Backbone as a chain_set.jsonl record, in Angstrom:
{"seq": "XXXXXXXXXXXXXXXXXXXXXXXXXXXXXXXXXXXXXXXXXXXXXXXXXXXXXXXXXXXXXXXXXXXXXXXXXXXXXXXXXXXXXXXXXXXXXXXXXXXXXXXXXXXXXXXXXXXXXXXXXXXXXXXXXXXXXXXXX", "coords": {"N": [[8.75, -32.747, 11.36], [6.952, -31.922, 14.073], [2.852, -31.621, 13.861], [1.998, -29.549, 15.614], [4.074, -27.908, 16.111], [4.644, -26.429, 13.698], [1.672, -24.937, 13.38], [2.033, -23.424, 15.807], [4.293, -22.012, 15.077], [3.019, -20.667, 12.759], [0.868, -19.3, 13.765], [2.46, -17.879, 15.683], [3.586, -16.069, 14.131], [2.04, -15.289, 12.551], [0.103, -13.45, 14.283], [1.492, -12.393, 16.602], [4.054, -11.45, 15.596], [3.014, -9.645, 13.374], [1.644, -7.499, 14.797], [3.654, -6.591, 16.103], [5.122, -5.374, 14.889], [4.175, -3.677, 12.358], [5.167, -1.899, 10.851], [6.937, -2.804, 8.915], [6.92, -5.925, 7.189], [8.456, -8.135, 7.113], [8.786, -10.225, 8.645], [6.19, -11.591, 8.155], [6.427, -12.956, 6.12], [7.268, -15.658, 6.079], [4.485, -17.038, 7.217], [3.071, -17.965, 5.139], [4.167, -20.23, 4.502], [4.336, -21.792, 6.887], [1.791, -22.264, 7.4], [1.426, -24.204, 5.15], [3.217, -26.246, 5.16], [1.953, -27.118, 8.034], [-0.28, -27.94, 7.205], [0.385, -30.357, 5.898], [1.612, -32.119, 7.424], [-0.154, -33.38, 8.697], [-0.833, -35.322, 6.718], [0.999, -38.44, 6.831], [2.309, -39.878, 4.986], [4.677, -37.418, 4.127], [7.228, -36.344, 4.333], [9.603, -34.716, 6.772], [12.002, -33.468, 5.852], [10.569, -32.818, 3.665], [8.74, -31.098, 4.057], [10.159, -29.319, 5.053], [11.589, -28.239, 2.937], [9.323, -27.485, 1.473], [7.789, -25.375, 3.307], [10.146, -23.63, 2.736], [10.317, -22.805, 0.205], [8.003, -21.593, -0.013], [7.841, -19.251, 1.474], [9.904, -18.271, 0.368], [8.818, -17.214, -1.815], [6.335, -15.923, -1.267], [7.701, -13.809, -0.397], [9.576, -12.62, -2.281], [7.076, -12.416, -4.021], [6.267, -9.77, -2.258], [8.392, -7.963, -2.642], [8.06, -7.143, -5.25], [5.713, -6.946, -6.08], [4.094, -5.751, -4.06], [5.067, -2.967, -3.187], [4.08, 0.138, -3.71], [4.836, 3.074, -5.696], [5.548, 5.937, -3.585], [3.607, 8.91, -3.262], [4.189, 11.811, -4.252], [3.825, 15.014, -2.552], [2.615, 17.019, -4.199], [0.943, 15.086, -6.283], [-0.598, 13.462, -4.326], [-2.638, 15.806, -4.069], [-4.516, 15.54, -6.407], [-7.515, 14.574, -6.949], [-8.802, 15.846, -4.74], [-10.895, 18.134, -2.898], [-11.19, 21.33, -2.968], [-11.558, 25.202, -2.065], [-12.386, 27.907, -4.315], [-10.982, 31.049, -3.996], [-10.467, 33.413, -4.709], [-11.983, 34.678, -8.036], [-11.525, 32.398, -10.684], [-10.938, 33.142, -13.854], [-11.779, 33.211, -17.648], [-9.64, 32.951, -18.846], [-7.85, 31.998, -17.58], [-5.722, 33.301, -16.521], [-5.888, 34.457, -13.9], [-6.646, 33.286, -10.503], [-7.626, 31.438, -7.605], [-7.308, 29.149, -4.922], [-8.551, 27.516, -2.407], [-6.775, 24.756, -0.73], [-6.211, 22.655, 2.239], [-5.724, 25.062, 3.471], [-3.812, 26.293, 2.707], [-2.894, 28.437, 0.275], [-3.08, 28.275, -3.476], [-3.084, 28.687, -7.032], [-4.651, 28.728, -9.317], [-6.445, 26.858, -12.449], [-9.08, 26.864, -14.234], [-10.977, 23.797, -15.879], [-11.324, 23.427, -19.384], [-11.636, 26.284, -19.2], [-13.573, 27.458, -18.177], [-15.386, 29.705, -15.51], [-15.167, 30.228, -12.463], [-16.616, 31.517, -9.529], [-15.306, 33.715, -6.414], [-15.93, 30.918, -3.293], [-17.183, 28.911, -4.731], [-17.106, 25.691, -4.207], [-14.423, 22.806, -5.716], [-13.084, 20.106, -7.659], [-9.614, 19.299, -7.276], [-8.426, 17.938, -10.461], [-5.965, 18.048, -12.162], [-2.231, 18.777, -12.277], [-0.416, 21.793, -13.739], [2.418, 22.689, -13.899], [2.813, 24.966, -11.607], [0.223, 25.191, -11.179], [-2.741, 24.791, -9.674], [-5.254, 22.693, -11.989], [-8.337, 22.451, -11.889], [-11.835, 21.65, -11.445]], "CA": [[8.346, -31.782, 12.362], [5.691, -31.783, 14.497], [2.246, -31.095, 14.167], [2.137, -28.329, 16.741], [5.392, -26.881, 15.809], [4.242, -26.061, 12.098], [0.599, -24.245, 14.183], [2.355, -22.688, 16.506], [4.887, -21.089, 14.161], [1.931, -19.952, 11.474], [-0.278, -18.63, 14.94], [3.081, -16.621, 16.371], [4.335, -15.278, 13.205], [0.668, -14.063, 11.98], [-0.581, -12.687, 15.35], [2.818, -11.515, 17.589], [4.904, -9.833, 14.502], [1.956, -8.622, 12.137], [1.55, -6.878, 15.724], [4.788, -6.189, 16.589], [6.498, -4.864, 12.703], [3.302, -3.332, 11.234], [5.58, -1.061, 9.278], [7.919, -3.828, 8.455], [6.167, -6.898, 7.122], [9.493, -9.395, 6.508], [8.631, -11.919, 8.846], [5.402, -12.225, 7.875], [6.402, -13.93, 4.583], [7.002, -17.468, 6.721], [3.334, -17.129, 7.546], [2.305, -18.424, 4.55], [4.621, -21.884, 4.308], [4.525, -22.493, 8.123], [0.684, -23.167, 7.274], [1.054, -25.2, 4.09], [3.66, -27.28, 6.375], [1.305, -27.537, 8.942], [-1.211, -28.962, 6.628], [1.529, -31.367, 5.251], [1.949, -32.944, 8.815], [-1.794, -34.178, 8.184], [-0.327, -36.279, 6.24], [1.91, -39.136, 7.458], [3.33, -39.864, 4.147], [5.105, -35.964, 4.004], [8.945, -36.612, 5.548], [9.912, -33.438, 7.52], [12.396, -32.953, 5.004], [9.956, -32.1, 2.539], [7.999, -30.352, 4.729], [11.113, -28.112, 5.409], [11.812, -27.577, 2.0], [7.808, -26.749, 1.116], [7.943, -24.307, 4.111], [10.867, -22.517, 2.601], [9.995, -22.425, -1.11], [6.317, -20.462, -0.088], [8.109, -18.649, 2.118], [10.584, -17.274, -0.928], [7.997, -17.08, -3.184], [5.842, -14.919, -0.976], [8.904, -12.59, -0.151], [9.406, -11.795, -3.503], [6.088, -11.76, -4.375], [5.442, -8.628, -1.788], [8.946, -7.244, -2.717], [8.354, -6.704, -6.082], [4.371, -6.088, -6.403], [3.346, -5.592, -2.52], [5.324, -1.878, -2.867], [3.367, 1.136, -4.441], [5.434, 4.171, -5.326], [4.92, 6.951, -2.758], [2.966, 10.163, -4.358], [4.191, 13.308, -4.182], [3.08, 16.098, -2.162], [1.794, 17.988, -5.202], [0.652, 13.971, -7.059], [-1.595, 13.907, -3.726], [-3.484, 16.593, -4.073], [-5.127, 14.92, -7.422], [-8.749, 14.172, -6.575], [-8.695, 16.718, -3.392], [-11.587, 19.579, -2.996], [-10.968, 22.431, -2.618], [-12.605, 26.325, -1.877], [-11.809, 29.057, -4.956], [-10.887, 32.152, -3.068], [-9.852, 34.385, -6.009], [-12.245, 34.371, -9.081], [-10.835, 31.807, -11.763], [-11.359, 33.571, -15.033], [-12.142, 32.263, -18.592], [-8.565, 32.528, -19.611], [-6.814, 30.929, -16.797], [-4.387, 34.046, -16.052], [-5.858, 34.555, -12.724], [-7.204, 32.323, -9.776], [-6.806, 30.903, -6.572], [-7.937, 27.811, -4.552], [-7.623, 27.328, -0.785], [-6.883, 23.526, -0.248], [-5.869, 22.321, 3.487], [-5.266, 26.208, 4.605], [-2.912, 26.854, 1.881], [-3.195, 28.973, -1.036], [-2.55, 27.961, -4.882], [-2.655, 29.538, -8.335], [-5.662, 27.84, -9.931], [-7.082, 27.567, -13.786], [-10.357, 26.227, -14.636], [-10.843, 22.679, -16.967], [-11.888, 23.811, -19.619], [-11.981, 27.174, -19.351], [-14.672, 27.821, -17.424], [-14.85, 30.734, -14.348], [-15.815, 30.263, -10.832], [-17.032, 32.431, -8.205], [-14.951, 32.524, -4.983], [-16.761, 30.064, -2.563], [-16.984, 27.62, -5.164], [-16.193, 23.951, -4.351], [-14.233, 22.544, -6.922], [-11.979, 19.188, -7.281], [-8.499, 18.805, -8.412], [-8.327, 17.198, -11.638], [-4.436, 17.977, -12.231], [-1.682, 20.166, -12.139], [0.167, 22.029, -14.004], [3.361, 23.399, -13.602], [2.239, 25.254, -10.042], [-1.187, 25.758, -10.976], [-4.206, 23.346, -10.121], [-6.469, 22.35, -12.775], [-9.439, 22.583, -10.916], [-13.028, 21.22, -12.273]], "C": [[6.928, -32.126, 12.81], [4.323, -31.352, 14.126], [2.004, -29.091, 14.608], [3.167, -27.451, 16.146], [4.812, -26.471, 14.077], [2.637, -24.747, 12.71], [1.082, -23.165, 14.576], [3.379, -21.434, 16.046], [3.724, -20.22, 13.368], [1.178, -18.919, 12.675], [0.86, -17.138, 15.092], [3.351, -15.918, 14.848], [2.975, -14.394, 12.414], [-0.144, -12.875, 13.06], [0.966, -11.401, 15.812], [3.221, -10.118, 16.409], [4.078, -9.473, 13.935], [1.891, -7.409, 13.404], [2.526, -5.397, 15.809], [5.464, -4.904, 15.582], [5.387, -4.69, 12.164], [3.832, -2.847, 10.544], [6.554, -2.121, 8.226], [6.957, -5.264, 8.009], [7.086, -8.28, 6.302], [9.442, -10.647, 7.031], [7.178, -12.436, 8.616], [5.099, -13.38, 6.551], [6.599, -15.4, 5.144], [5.736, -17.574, 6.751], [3.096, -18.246, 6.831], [2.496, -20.189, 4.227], [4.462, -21.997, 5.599], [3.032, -23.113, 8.026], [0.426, -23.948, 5.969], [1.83, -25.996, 5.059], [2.943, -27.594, 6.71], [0.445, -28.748, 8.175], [-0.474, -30.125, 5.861], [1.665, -32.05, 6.396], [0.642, -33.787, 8.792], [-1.639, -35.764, 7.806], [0.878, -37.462, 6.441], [2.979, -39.81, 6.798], [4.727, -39.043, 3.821], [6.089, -36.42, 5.115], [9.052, -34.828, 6.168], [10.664, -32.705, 6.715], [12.179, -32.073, 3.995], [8.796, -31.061, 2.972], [8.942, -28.873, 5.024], [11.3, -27.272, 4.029], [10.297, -26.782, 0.972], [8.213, -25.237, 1.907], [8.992, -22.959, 3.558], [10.912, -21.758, 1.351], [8.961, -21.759, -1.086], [6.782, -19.382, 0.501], [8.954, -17.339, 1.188], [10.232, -16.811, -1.509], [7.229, -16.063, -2.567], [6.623, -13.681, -0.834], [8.96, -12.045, -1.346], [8.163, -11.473, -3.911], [5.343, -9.667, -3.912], [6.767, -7.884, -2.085], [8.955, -6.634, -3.847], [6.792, -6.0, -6.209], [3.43, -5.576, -5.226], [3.643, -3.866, -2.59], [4.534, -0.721, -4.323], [4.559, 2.312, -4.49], [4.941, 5.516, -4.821], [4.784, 7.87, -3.506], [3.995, 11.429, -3.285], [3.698, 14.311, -3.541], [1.43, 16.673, -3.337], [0.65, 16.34, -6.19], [-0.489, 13.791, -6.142], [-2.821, 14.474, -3.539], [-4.841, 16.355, -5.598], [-6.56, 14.554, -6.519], [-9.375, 14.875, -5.053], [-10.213, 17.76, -3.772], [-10.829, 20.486, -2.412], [-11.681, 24.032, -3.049], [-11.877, 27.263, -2.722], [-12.27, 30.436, -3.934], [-10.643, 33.461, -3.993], [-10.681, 34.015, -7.495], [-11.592, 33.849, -10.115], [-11.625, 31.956, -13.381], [-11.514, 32.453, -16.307], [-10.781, 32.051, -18.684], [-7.421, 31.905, -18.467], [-5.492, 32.269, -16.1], [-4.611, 34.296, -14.874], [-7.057, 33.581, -12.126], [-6.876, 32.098, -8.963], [-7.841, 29.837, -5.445], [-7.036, 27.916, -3.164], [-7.527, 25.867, -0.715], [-5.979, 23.279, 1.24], [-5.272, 23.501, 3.907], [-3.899, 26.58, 3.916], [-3.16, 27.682, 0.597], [-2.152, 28.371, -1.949], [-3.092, 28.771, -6.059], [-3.684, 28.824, -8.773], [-6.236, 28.15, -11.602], [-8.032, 26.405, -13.581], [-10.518, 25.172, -15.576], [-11.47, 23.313, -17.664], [-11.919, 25.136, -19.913], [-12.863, 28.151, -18.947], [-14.246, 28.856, -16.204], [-15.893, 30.394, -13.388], [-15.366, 31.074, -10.051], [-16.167, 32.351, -6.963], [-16.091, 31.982, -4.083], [-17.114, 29.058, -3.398], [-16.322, 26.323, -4.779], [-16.001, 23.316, -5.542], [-13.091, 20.904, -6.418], [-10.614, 19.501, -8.058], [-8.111, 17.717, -9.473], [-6.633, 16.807, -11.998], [-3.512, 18.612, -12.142], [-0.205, 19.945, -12.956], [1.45, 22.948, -14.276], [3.465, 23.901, -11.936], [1.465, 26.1, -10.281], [-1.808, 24.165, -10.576], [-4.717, 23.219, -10.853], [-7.681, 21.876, -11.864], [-10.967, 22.399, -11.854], [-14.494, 21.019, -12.015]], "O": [[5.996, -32.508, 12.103], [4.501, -30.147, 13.946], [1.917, -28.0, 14.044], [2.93, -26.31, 15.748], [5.619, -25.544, 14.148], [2.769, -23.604, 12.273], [0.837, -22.073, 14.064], [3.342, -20.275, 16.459], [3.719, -18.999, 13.526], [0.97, -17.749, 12.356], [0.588, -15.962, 14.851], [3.052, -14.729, 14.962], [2.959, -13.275, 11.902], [-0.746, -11.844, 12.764], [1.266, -10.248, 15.503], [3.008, -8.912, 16.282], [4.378, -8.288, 13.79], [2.103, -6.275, 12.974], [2.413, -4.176, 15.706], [6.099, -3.865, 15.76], [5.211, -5.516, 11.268], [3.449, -2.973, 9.38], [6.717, -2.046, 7.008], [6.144, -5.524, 8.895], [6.733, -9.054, 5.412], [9.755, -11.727, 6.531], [6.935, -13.618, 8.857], [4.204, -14.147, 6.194], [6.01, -16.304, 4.551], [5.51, -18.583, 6.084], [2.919, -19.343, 7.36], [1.676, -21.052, 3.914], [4.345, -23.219, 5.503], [2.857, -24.258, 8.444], [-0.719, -24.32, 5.716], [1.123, -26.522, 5.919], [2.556, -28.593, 6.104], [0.442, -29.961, 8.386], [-1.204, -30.782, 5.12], [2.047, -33.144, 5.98], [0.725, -35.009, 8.907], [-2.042, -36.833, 8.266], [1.929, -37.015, 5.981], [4.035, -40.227, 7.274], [5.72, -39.622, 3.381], [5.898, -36.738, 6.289], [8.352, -33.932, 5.696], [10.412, -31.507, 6.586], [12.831, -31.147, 3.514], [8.121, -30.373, 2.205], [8.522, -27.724, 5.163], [11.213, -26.048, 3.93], [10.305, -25.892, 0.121], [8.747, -24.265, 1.374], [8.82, -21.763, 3.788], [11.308, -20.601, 1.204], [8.732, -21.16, -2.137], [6.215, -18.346, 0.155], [8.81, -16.116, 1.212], [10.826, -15.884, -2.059], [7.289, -15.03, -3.235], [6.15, -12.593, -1.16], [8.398, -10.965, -1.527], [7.969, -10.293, -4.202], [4.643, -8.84, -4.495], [6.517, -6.719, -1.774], [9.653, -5.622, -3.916], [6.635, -4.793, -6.393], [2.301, -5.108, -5.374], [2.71, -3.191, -2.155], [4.547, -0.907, -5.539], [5.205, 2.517, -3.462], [4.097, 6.169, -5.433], [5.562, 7.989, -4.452], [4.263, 11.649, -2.104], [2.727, 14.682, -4.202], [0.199, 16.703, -3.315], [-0.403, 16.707, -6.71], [-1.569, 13.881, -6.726], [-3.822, 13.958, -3.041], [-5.885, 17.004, -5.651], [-6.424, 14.262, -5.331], [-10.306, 14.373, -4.423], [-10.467, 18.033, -4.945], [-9.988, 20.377, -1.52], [-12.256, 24.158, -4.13], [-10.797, 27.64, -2.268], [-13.328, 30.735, -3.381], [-10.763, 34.564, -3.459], [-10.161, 33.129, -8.173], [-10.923, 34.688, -10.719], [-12.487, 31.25, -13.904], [-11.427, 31.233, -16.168], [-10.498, 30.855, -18.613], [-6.309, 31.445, -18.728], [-4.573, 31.991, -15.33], [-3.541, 34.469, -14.29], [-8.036, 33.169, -12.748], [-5.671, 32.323, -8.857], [-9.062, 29.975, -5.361], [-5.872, 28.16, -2.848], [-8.703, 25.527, -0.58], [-4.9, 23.871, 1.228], [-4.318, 23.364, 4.673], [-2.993, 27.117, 4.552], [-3.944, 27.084, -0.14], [-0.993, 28.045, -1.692], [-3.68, 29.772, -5.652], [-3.397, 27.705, -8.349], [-6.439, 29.29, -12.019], [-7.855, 25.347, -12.976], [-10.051, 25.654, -16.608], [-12.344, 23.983, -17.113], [-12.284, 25.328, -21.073], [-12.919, 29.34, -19.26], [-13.067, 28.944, -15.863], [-17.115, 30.313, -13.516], [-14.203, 31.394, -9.804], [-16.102, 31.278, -6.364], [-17.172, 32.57, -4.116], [-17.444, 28.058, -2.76], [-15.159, 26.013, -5.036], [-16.897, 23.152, -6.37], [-12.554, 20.669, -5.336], [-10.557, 19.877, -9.229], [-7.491, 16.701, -9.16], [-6.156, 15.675, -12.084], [-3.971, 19.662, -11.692], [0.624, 19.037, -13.026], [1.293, 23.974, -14.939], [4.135, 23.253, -11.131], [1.516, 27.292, -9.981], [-1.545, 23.015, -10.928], [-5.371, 24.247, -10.678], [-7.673, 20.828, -11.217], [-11.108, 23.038, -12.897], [-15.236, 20.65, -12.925]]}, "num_chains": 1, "name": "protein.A"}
């Protein structure tokens, strides 16, 4: 293969589709062999053959690579809210039986880390939650 044709593949497939398929990112896995190819054409020793079969072995290898460790598992609504502030609206006593926390214009059930009691108008973060309370800190 050409030169050019090894470029011009690595150029369209990193510019056009990264463009095109931001949520999708399957053809970007050629990217990465169309430019080891390329740089294999450099070379005048490198048959096309082996240039084809480079191209398709980086190409596999990146695919799996992003199919197995590229994906994060999506959080939770409630897994979300971990590291969030939020405004106590309802004094959160020592013992945790009453409380309440406004986060994004919603009310929640809140206990204190610890044990501790805050004032409403307190800013506080979410630490963790349990059951359908916040742990709040």
């Amino acid at each position: 293969m050409s030169t050019m044709f090894w470029l011009f593949l690595a150029i369209f497939l990193l510019s056009v589709l990264s463009t095109v398929v931001t949520a999708r990112l399957r053809f970007l896995t050629f990217a990465p062999g169309a430019l080891v190819a390329f740089f294999l054409t450099l070379f005048p020793a490198v048959e096309q053959w082996a240039q084809l079969i480079v191209f398709f072995s980086i190409s596999a290898v990146f695919a799996l690579y992003l199919y197995f460790f590229g994906r994060k598992k999506p959080l939770t609504a409630m897994e979300a809210m971990i590291g969030r502030r939020c405004t106590v609206t309802e004094e959160i006593d020592t013992l945790g039986v009453r409380g309440q926390v406004e986060l994004d214009g919603m009310l929640f059930a809140a206990r204190a880390l610890g044990g501790g009691s805050y004032a409403p108008g307190t800013v506080l973060t979410v630490v963790a939650i349990e059951g359908v309370r916040l742990i709040c800190g």
